Protein backbone atom coordinates (compact mmCIF):
# COMPACT_ATOMS: atom_id res chain seq x y z
CA UNK A 1 0.00 0.00 0.00
CA UNK A 2 2.85 2.39 0.83
CA UNK A 3 4.43 1.62 -2.52
CA UNK A 4 1.24 2.51 -4.42
CA UNK A 5 0.87 5.74 -2.43
CA UNK A 6 4.50 6.63 -3.19
CA UNK A 7 4.04 5.99 -6.92
CA UNK A 8 0.85 8.07 -6.98
CA UNK A 9 2.62 10.92 -5.16
CA UNK A 10 5.54 10.83 -7.61
CA UNK A 11 3.18 10.80 -10.61
CA UNK A 12 1.26 13.77 -9.20
CA UNK A 13 4.44 15.80 -8.76
CA UNK A 14 5.83 14.87 -12.18
CA UNK A 15 2.50 15.24 -14.01
CA UNK A 16 1.36 18.49 -12.42
CA UNK A 17 1.61 21.70 -14.41
CA UNK A 18 4.04 24.24 -13.04
CA UNK A 19 2.29 26.83 -10.86
CA UNK A 20 3.72 29.77 -12.83
CA UNK A 21 2.19 28.47 -16.09
CA UNK A 22 -1.26 28.08 -14.56
CA UNK A 23 -0.98 31.42 -12.81
CA UNK A 24 -0.52 33.32 -16.05
CA UNK A 25 -3.63 31.86 -17.69
CA UNK A 26 -5.72 32.28 -14.56
CA UNK A 27 -4.65 35.91 -14.08
CA UNK A 28 -5.44 36.75 -17.70
CA UNK A 29 -8.88 35.12 -17.41
CA UNK A 30 -9.63 36.95 -14.14
CA UNK A 31 -8.89 40.31 -15.75
CA UNK A 32 -11.06 39.60 -18.82
CA UNK A 33 -13.93 41.87 -19.79
CA UNK A 34 -16.09 38.86 -20.73
CA UNK A 35 -18.18 37.75 -17.76
CA UNK A 36 -17.99 34.01 -18.50
CA UNK A 37 -14.20 34.02 -18.67
CA UNK A 38 -13.81 36.37 -15.68
CA UNK A 39 -16.12 34.20 -13.55
CA UNK A 40 -13.87 31.14 -13.66
CA UNK A 41 -10.66 33.17 -13.72
CA UNK A 42 -11.45 34.95 -10.47
CA UNK A 43 -12.29 31.67 -8.73
CA UNK A 44 -8.99 30.19 -9.96
CA UNK A 45 -6.91 33.26 -9.12
CA UNK A 46 -8.53 33.56 -5.69
CA UNK A 47 -7.88 29.92 -4.84
CA UNK A 48 -4.32 30.14 -6.18
CA UNK A 49 -3.58 33.29 -4.16
CA UNK A 50 -4.97 31.75 -0.96
CA UNK A 51 -3.04 28.50 -1.37
CA UNK A 52 0.25 30.16 -2.35
CA UNK A 53 0.19 33.08 0.11
CA UNK A 54 2.71 31.38 2.49
CA UNK A 55 5.24 31.29 -0.38
CA UNK A 56 5.65 35.07 -0.04
CA UNK A 57 6.98 34.63 3.48
CA UNK A 58 9.57 32.03 2.47
CA UNK A 59 10.74 33.84 -0.68
CA UNK A 60 11.10 37.22 1.03
CA UNK A 61 12.96 35.85 4.07
CA UNK A 62 15.44 34.03 1.82
CA UNK A 63 15.95 36.96 -0.57
CA UNK A 64 16.33 39.61 2.14
CA UNK A 65 18.70 37.40 4.16
CA UNK A 66 20.91 37.00 1.08
CA UNK A 67 20.72 40.71 0.24
CA UNK A 68 21.70 42.19 3.59
CA UNK A 69 23.22 41.37 6.94
CA UNK A 70 21.81 37.98 7.96
CA UNK A 71 19.90 39.01 11.10
CA UNK A 72 18.60 42.33 9.76
CA UNK A 73 17.82 40.77 6.38
CA UNK A 74 15.90 37.95 8.03
CA UNK A 75 13.80 40.37 10.07
CA UNK A 76 13.21 42.59 7.03
CA UNK A 77 12.23 39.56 4.95
CA UNK A 78 9.94 38.35 7.70
CA UNK A 79 8.11 41.67 7.79
CA UNK A 80 7.96 41.99 4.02
CA UNK A 81 6.88 38.36 3.64
CA UNK A 82 4.12 38.66 6.24
CA UNK A 83 2.86 41.83 4.58
CA UNK A 84 2.92 40.40 1.06
CA UNK A 85 1.44 37.09 2.21
CA UNK A 86 -1.41 38.91 3.94
CA UNK A 87 -1.98 41.06 0.85
CA UNK A 88 -2.04 37.98 -1.40
CA UNK A 89 -4.37 36.14 1.01
CA UNK A 90 -6.71 39.14 1.16
CA UNK A 91 -6.73 39.45 -2.62
CA UNK A 92 -7.61 35.76 -2.91
CA UNK A 93 -10.46 36.06 -0.42
CA UNK A 94 -11.85 39.12 -2.26
CA UNK A 95 -11.66 37.21 -5.56
CA UNK A 96 -13.53 34.21 -4.14
CA UNK A 97 -16.20 36.33 -2.47
CA UNK A 98 -16.81 38.71 -5.40
CA UNK A 99 -16.26 36.44 -8.42
CA UNK A 100 -19.93 36.78 -9.38
CA UNK A 101 -20.01 40.62 -9.46
CA UNK A 102 -20.14 41.83 -13.09
CA UNK A 103 -17.49 44.38 -14.06
CA UNK A 104 -15.43 43.94 -10.87
CA UNK A 105 -12.13 42.16 -11.41
CA UNK A 106 -10.81 42.16 -7.86
CA UNK A 107 -7.57 43.56 -6.52
CA UNK A 108 -4.82 41.61 -8.27
CA UNK A 109 -1.39 41.35 -6.72
CA UNK A 110 1.79 40.75 -8.69
CA UNK A 111 2.45 37.35 -10.24
CA UNK A 112 5.95 37.54 -8.73
CA UNK A 113 6.54 36.37 -5.19
CA UNK A 114 9.64 38.57 -4.93
CA UNK A 115 7.71 41.85 -5.03
CA UNK A 116 3.99 41.71 -4.36
CA UNK A 117 3.52 45.40 -5.16
CA UNK A 118 4.93 45.16 -8.68
CA UNK A 119 2.57 45.23 -11.63
CA UNK A 120 1.35 42.07 -13.26
CA UNK A 121 4.25 40.39 -15.03
CA UNK A 122 1.86 38.65 -17.45
CA UNK A 123 0.80 41.97 -18.98
CA UNK A 124 3.94 44.01 -18.53
CA UNK A 125 3.96 47.14 -20.66
CA UNK A 126 7.18 48.85 -21.66
CA UNK A 127 7.81 52.17 -19.97
CA UNK A 128 7.48 55.26 -22.15
CA UNK A 129 10.61 56.85 -23.57
CA UNK A 130 12.45 58.96 -21.04
CA UNK A 131 11.30 56.92 -18.04
CA UNK A 132 13.26 54.32 -16.20
CA UNK A 133 12.75 52.65 -12.83
CA UNK A 134 15.84 54.32 -11.38
CA UNK A 135 15.49 57.82 -12.86
CA UNK A 136 13.77 60.25 -10.52
CA UNK A 137 11.46 62.77 -12.09
CA UNK A 138 10.07 65.79 -10.27
CA UNK A 139 6.29 65.32 -10.27
CA UNK A 140 5.31 68.93 -9.72
CA UNK A 141 6.65 72.44 -9.44
CA UNK A 142 4.33 73.46 -6.59
CA UNK A 143 5.82 75.26 -3.59
CA UNK A 144 6.80 72.79 -0.90
CA UNK A 145 7.16 69.89 -3.32
CA UNK A 146 10.49 68.16 -3.72
CA UNK A 147 12.64 69.92 -6.28
CA UNK A 148 15.64 68.63 -8.19
CA UNK A 149 19.06 69.96 -7.27
CA UNK A 150 19.88 73.25 -8.96
CA UNK A 151 22.22 73.09 -11.92
CA UNK A 152 25.70 74.27 -10.90
CA UNK A 153 26.63 77.68 -12.24
CA UNK A 154 29.40 77.63 -14.83
CA UNK A 155 32.80 78.43 -13.39
CA UNK A 156 33.88 82.03 -13.96
CA UNK A 157 37.13 82.51 -15.74
CA UNK A 158 39.03 85.78 -15.36
CA UNK A 159 40.65 87.22 -18.40
CA UNK A 160 42.82 90.34 -18.55
mmCIF file with all atom_site columns, N, CA and C in Angstrom, residues 28-68:
data_model
loop_
_atom_site.group_PDB
_atom_site.id
_atom_site.type_symbol
_atom_site.label_atom_id
_atom_site.label_alt_id
_atom_site.label_comp_id
_atom_site.label_asym_id
_atom_site.label_entity_id
_atom_site.label_seq_id
_atom_site.pdbx_PDB_ins_code
_atom_site.Cartn_x
_atom_site.Cartn_y
_atom_site.Cartn_z
_atom_site.occupancy
_atom_site.B_iso_or_equiv
_atom_site.pdbx_formal_charge
_atom_site.auth_seq_id
_atom_site.auth_comp_id
_atom_site.auth_asym_id
_atom_site.auth_atom_id
_atom_site.pdbx_PDB_model_num
ATOM 1   N N  . UNK A 1 28 ? -4.889  36.143 -16.492 1.00 0.00 ? 28 UNK A N  1
ATOM 2   C CA . UNK A 1 28 ? -5.444  36.747 -17.704 1.00 0.00 ? 28 UNK A CA 1
ATOM 3   C C  . UNK A 1 28 ? -6.951  36.566 -17.755 1.00 0.00 ? 28 UNK A C  1
ATOM 4   N N  . UNK A 1 29 ? -7.437  35.383 -17.395 1.00 0.00 ? 29 UNK A N  1
ATOM 5   C CA . UNK A 1 29 ? -8.877  35.124 -17.407 1.00 0.00 ? 29 UNK A CA 1
ATOM 6   C C  . UNK A 1 29 ? -9.592  35.987 -16.368 1.00 0.00 ? 29 UNK A C  1
ATOM 7   N N  . UNK A 1 30 ? -8.998  36.162 -15.204 1.00 0.00 ? 30 UNK A N  1
ATOM 8   C CA . UNK A 1 30 ? -9.634  36.948 -14.139 1.00 0.00 ? 30 UNK A CA 1
ATOM 9   C C  . UNK A 1 30 ? -9.743  38.419 -14.506 1.00 0.00 ? 30 UNK A C  1
ATOM 10  N N  . UNK A 1 31 ? -8.867  38.908 -15.359 1.00 0.00 ? 31 UNK A N  1
ATOM 11  C CA . UNK A 1 31 ? -8.893  40.315 -15.751 1.00 0.00 ? 31 UNK A CA 1
ATOM 12  C C  . UNK A 1 31 ? -9.643  40.542 -17.056 1.00 0.00 ? 31 UNK A C  1
ATOM 13  N N  . UNK A 1 32 ? -10.326 39.512 -17.557 1.00 0.00 ? 32 UNK A N  1
ATOM 14  C CA . UNK A 1 32 ? -11.059 39.596 -18.816 1.00 0.00 ? 32 UNK A CA 1
ATOM 15  C C  . UNK A 1 32 ? -12.308 40.465 -18.671 1.00 0.00 ? 32 UNK A C  1
ATOM 16  N N  . UNK A 1 33 ? -12.706 41.082 -19.767 1.00 0.00 ? 33 UNK A N  1
ATOM 17  C CA . UNK A 1 33 ? -13.933 41.871 -19.794 1.00 0.00 ? 33 UNK A CA 1
ATOM 18  C C  . UNK A 1 33 ? -15.161 40.975 -19.961 1.00 0.00 ? 33 UNK A C  1
ATOM 19  N N  . UNK A 1 34 ? -14.980 39.785 -20.519 1.00 0.00 ? 34 UNK A N  1
ATOM 20  C CA . UNK A 1 34 ? -16.095 38.855 -20.734 1.00 0.00 ? 34 UNK A CA 1
ATOM 21  C C  . UNK A 1 34 ? -16.462 38.195 -19.410 1.00 0.00 ? 34 UNK A C  1
ATOM 22  N N  . UNK A 1 35 ? -17.728 38.239 -19.064 1.00 0.00 ? 35 UNK A N  1
ATOM 23  C CA . UNK A 1 35 ? -18.182 37.746 -17.765 1.00 0.00 ? 35 UNK A CA 1
ATOM 24  C C  . UNK A 1 35 ? -17.920 36.252 -17.593 1.00 0.00 ? 35 UNK A C  1
ATOM 25  N N  . UNK A 1 36 ? -18.179 35.453 -18.609 1.00 0.00 ? 36 UNK A N  1
ATOM 26  C CA . UNK A 1 36 ? -17.986 34.009 -18.504 1.00 0.00 ? 36 UNK A CA 1
ATOM 27  C C  . UNK A 1 36 ? -16.544 33.630 -18.232 1.00 0.00 ? 36 UNK A C  1
ATOM 28  N N  . UNK A 1 37 ? -15.623 34.316 -18.870 1.00 0.00 ? 37 UNK A N  1
ATOM 29  C CA . UNK A 1 37 ? -14.197 34.021 -18.674 1.00 0.00 ? 37 UNK A CA 1
ATOM 30  C C  . UNK A 1 37 ? -13.714 34.560 -17.322 1.00 0.00 ? 37 UNK A C  1
ATOM 31  N N  . UNK A 1 38 ? -14.184 35.744 -16.950 1.00 0.00 ? 38 UNK A N  1
ATOM 32  C CA . UNK A 1 38 ? -13.808 36.370 -15.677 1.00 0.00 ? 38 UNK A CA 1
ATOM 33  C C  . UNK A 1 38 ? -14.299 35.545 -14.494 1.00 0.00 ? 38 UNK A C  1
ATOM 34  N N  . UNK A 1 39 ? -15.489 34.992 -14.612 1.00 0.00 ? 39 UNK A N  1
ATOM 35  C CA . UNK A 1 39 ? -16.120 34.202 -13.549 1.00 0.00 ? 39 UNK A CA 1
ATOM 36  C C  . UNK A 1 39 ? -15.188 33.087 -13.079 1.00 0.00 ? 39 UNK A C  1
ATOM 37  N N  . UNK A 1 40 ? -14.763 32.246 -13.999 1.00 0.00 ? 40 UNK A N  1
ATOM 38  C CA . UNK A 1 40 ? -13.866 31.136 -13.656 1.00 0.00 ? 40 UNK A CA 1
ATOM 39  C C  . UNK A 1 40 ? -12.468 31.602 -13.305 1.00 0.00 ? 40 UNK A C  1
ATOM 40  N N  . UNK A 1 41 ? -12.004 32.650 -13.981 1.00 0.00 ? 41 UNK A N  1
ATOM 41  C CA . UNK A 1 41 ? -10.665 33.168 -13.720 1.00 0.00 ? 41 UNK A CA 1
ATOM 42  C C  . UNK A 1 41 ? -10.511 33.710 -12.314 1.00 0.00 ? 41 UNK A C  1
ATOM 43  N N  . UNK A 1 42 ? -11.538 34.397 -11.827 1.00 0.00 ? 42 UNK A N  1
ATOM 44  C CA . UNK A 1 42 ? -11.449 34.948 -10.469 1.00 0.00 ? 42 UNK A CA 1
ATOM 45  C C  . UNK A 1 42 ? -11.504 33.846 -9.416  1.00 0.00 ? 42 UNK A C  1
ATOM 46  N N  . UNK A 1 43 ? -12.270 32.795 -9.671  1.00 0.00 ? 43 UNK A N  1
ATOM 47  C CA . UNK A 1 43 ? -12.286 31.667 -8.732  1.00 0.00 ? 43 UNK A CA 1
ATOM 48  C C  . UNK A 1 43 ? -10.901 31.021 -8.700  1.00 0.00 ? 43 UNK A C  1
ATOM 49  N N  . UNK A 1 44 ? -10.323 30.804 -9.882  1.00 0.00 ? 44 UNK A N  1
ATOM 50  C CA . UNK A 1 44 ? -8.994  30.190 -9.955  1.00 0.00 ? 44 UNK A CA 1
ATOM 51  C C  . UNK A 1 44 ? -7.915  31.056 -9.339  1.00 0.00 ? 44 UNK A C  1
ATOM 52  N N  . UNK A 1 45 ? -7.925  32.361 -9.665  1.00 0.00 ? 45 UNK A N  1
ATOM 53  C CA . UNK A 1 45 ? -6.908  33.265 -9.121  1.00 0.00 ? 45 UNK A CA 1
ATOM 54  C C  . UNK A 1 45 ? -7.058  33.401 -7.606  1.00 0.00 ? 45 UNK A C  1
ATOM 55  N N  . UNK A 1 46 ? -8.294  33.467 -7.128  1.00 0.00 ? 46 UNK A N  1
ATOM 56  C CA . UNK A 1 46 ? -8.527  33.563 -5.691  1.00 0.00 ? 46 UNK A CA 1
ATOM 57  C C  . UNK A 1 46 ? -8.019  32.339 -4.954  1.00 0.00 ? 46 UNK A C  1
ATOM 58  N N  . UNK A 1 47 ? -8.344  31.156 -5.478  1.00 0.00 ? 47 UNK A N  1
ATOM 59  C CA . UNK A 1 47 ? -7.880  29.916 -4.843  1.00 0.00 ? 47 UNK A CA 1
ATOM 60  C C  . UNK A 1 47 ? -6.359  29.826 -4.894  1.00 0.00 ? 47 UNK A C  1
ATOM 61  N N  . UNK A 1 48 ? -5.779  30.193 -6.030  1.00 0.00 ? 48 UNK A N  1
ATOM 62  C CA . UNK A 1 48 ? -4.323  30.141 -6.180  1.00 0.00 ? 48 UNK A CA 1
ATOM 63  C C  . UNK A 1 48 ? -3.635  31.104 -5.215  1.00 0.00 ? 48 UNK A C  1
ATOM 64  N N  . UNK A 1 49 ? -4.175  32.314 -5.078  1.00 0.00 ? 49 UNK A N  1
ATOM 65  C CA . UNK A 1 49 ? -3.583  33.287 -4.159  1.00 0.00 ? 49 UNK A CA 1
ATOM 66  C C  . UNK A 1 49 ? -3.695  32.835 -2.705  1.00 0.00 ? 49 UNK A C  1
ATOM 67  N N  . UNK A 1 50 ? -4.814  32.227 -2.340  1.00 0.00 ? 50 UNK A N  1
ATOM 68  C CA . UNK A 1 50 ? -4.975  31.753 -0.960  1.00 0.00 ? 50 UNK A CA 1
ATOM 69  C C  . UNK A 1 50 ? -4.001  30.619 -0.667  1.00 0.00 ? 50 UNK A C  1
ATOM 70  N N  . UNK A 1 51 ? -3.905  29.669 -1.592  1.00 0.00 ? 51 UNK A N  1
ATOM 71  C CA . UNK A 1 51 ? -3.042  28.503 -1.370  1.00 0.00 ? 51 UNK A CA 1
ATOM 72  C C  . UNK A 1 51 ? -1.566  28.886 -1.362  1.00 0.00 ? 51 UNK A C  1
ATOM 73  N N  . UNK A 1 52 ? -1.168  29.827 -2.226  1.00 0.00 ? 52 UNK A N  1
ATOM 74  C CA . UNK A 1 52 ? 0.254   30.157 -2.350  1.00 0.00 ? 52 UNK A CA 1
ATOM 75  C C  . UNK A 1 52 ? 0.681   31.360 -1.512  1.00 0.00 ? 52 UNK A C  1
ATOM 76  N N  . UNK A 1 53 ? -0.192  31.915 -0.692  1.00 0.00 ? 53 UNK A N  1
ATOM 77  C CA . UNK A 1 53 ? 0.194   33.083 0.109   1.00 0.00 ? 53 UNK A CA 1
ATOM 78  C C  . UNK A 1 53 ? 1.363   32.810 1.064   1.00 0.00 ? 53 UNK A C  1
ATOM 79  N N  . UNK A 1 54 ? 1.538   31.610 1.637   1.00 0.00 ? 54 UNK A N  1
ATOM 80  C CA . UNK A 1 54 ? 2.713   31.378 2.489   1.00 0.00 ? 54 UNK A CA 1
ATOM 81  C C  . UNK A 1 54 ? 4.042   31.419 1.728   1.00 0.00 ? 54 UNK A C  1
ATOM 82  N N  . UNK A 1 55 ? 4.003   31.260 0.412   1.00 0.00 ? 55 UNK A N  1
ATOM 83  C CA . UNK A 1 55 ? 5.236   31.291 -0.383  1.00 0.00 ? 55 UNK A CA 1
ATOM 84  C C  . UNK A 1 55 ? 5.895   32.663 -0.282  1.00 0.00 ? 55 UNK A C  1
ATOM 85  N N  . UNK A 1 56 ? 5.095   33.723 -0.175  1.00 0.00 ? 56 UNK A N  1
ATOM 86  C CA . UNK A 1 56 ? 5.648   35.071 -0.039  1.00 0.00 ? 56 UNK A CA 1
ATOM 87  C C  . UNK A 1 56 ? 6.566   35.173 1.172   1.00 0.00 ? 56 UNK A C  1
ATOM 88  N N  . UNK A 1 57 ? 6.172   34.585 2.267   1.00 0.00 ? 57 UNK A N  1
ATOM 89  C CA . UNK A 1 57 ? 6.982   34.629 3.484   1.00 0.00 ? 57 UNK A CA 1
ATOM 90  C C  . UNK A 1 57 ? 8.335   33.962 3.260   1.00 0.00 ? 57 UNK A C  1
ATOM 91  N N  . UNK A 1 58 ? 8.328   32.783 2.686   1.00 0.00 ? 58 UNK A N  1
ATOM 92  C CA . UNK A 1 58 ? 9.567   32.030 2.466   1.00 0.00 ? 58 UNK A CA 1
ATOM 93  C C  . UNK A 1 58 ? 10.485  32.763 1.491   1.00 0.00 ? 58 UNK A C  1
ATOM 94  N N  . UNK A 1 59 ? 9.933   33.189 0.359   1.00 0.00 ? 59 UNK A N  1
ATOM 95  C CA . UNK A 1 59 ? 10.743  33.844 -0.677  1.00 0.00 ? 59 UNK A CA 1
ATOM 96  C C  . UNK A 1 59 ? 11.356  35.135 -0.148  1.00 0.00 ? 59 UNK A C  1
ATOM 97  N N  . UNK A 1 60 ? 10.577  35.949 0.544   1.00 0.00 ? 60 UNK A N  1
ATOM 98  C CA . UNK A 1 60 ? 11.098  37.223 1.029   1.00 0.00 ? 60 UNK A CA 1
ATOM 99  C C  . UNK A 1 60 ? 12.134  37.050 2.131   1.00 0.00 ? 60 UNK A C  1
ATOM 100 N N  . UNK A 1 61 ? 11.953  36.088 3.022   1.00 0.00 ? 61 UNK A N  1
ATOM 101 C CA . UNK A 1 61 ? 12.956  35.848 4.065   1.00 0.00 ? 61 UNK A CA 1
ATOM 102 C C  . UNK A 1 61 ? 14.273  35.416 3.430   1.00 0.00 ? 61 UNK A C  1
ATOM 103 N N  . UNK A 1 62 ? 14.216  34.502 2.473   1.00 0.00 ? 62 UNK A N  1
ATOM 104 C CA . UNK A 1 62 ? 15.440  34.027 1.817   1.00 0.00 ? 62 UNK A CA 1
ATOM 105 C C  . UNK A 1 62 ? 16.113  35.158 1.048   1.00 0.00 ? 62 UNK A C  1
ATOM 106 N N  . UNK A 1 63 ? 15.356  35.897 0.247   1.00 0.00 ? 63 UNK A N  1
ATOM 107 C CA . UNK A 1 63 ? 15.946  36.963 -0.573  1.00 0.00 ? 63 UNK A CA 1
ATOM 108 C C  . UNK A 1 63 ? 16.537  38.087 0.274   1.00 0.00 ? 63 UNK A C  1
ATOM 109 N N  . UNK A 1 64 ? 15.828  38.521 1.304   1.00 0.00 ? 64 UNK A N  1
ATOM 110 C CA . UNK A 1 64 ? 16.334  39.610 2.137   1.00 0.00 ? 64 UNK A CA 1
ATOM 111 C C  . UNK A 1 64 ? 17.528  39.166 2.984   1.00 0.00 ? 64 UNK A C  1
ATOM 112 N N  . UNK A 1 65 ? 17.556  37.901 3.405   1.00 0.00 ? 65 UNK A N  1
ATOM 113 C CA . UNK A 1 65 ? 18.703  37.397 4.159   1.00 0.00 ? 65 UNK A CA 1
ATOM 114 C C  . UNK A 1 65 ? 19.942  37.377 3.278   1.00 0.00 ? 65 UNK A C  1
ATOM 115 N N  . UNK A 1 66 ? 19.782  37.001 2.017   1.00 0.00 ? 66 UNK A N  1
ATOM 116 C CA . UNK A 1 66 ? 20.911  37.001 1.078   1.00 0.00 ? 66 UNK A CA 1
ATOM 117 C C  . UNK A 1 66 ? 21.355  38.421 0.749   1.00 0.00 ? 66 UNK A C  1
ATOM 118 N N  . UNK A 1 67 ? 20.414  39.359 0.686   1.00 0.00 ? 67 UNK A N  1
ATOM 119 C CA . UNK A 1 67 ? 20.721  40.715 0.237   1.00 0.00 ? 67 UNK A CA 1
ATOM 120 C C  . UNK A 1 67 ? 21.409  41.568 1.299   1.00 0.00 ? 67 UNK A C  1
ATOM 121 N N  . UNK A 1 68 ? 21.154  41.314 2.565   1.00 0.00 ? 68 UNK A N  1
ATOM 122 C CA . UNK A 1 68 ? 21.700  42.191 3.590   1.00 0.00 ? 68 UNK A CA 1
ATOM 123 C C  . UNK A 1 68 ? 22.385  41.415 4.687   1.00 0.00 ? 68 UNK A C  1
#
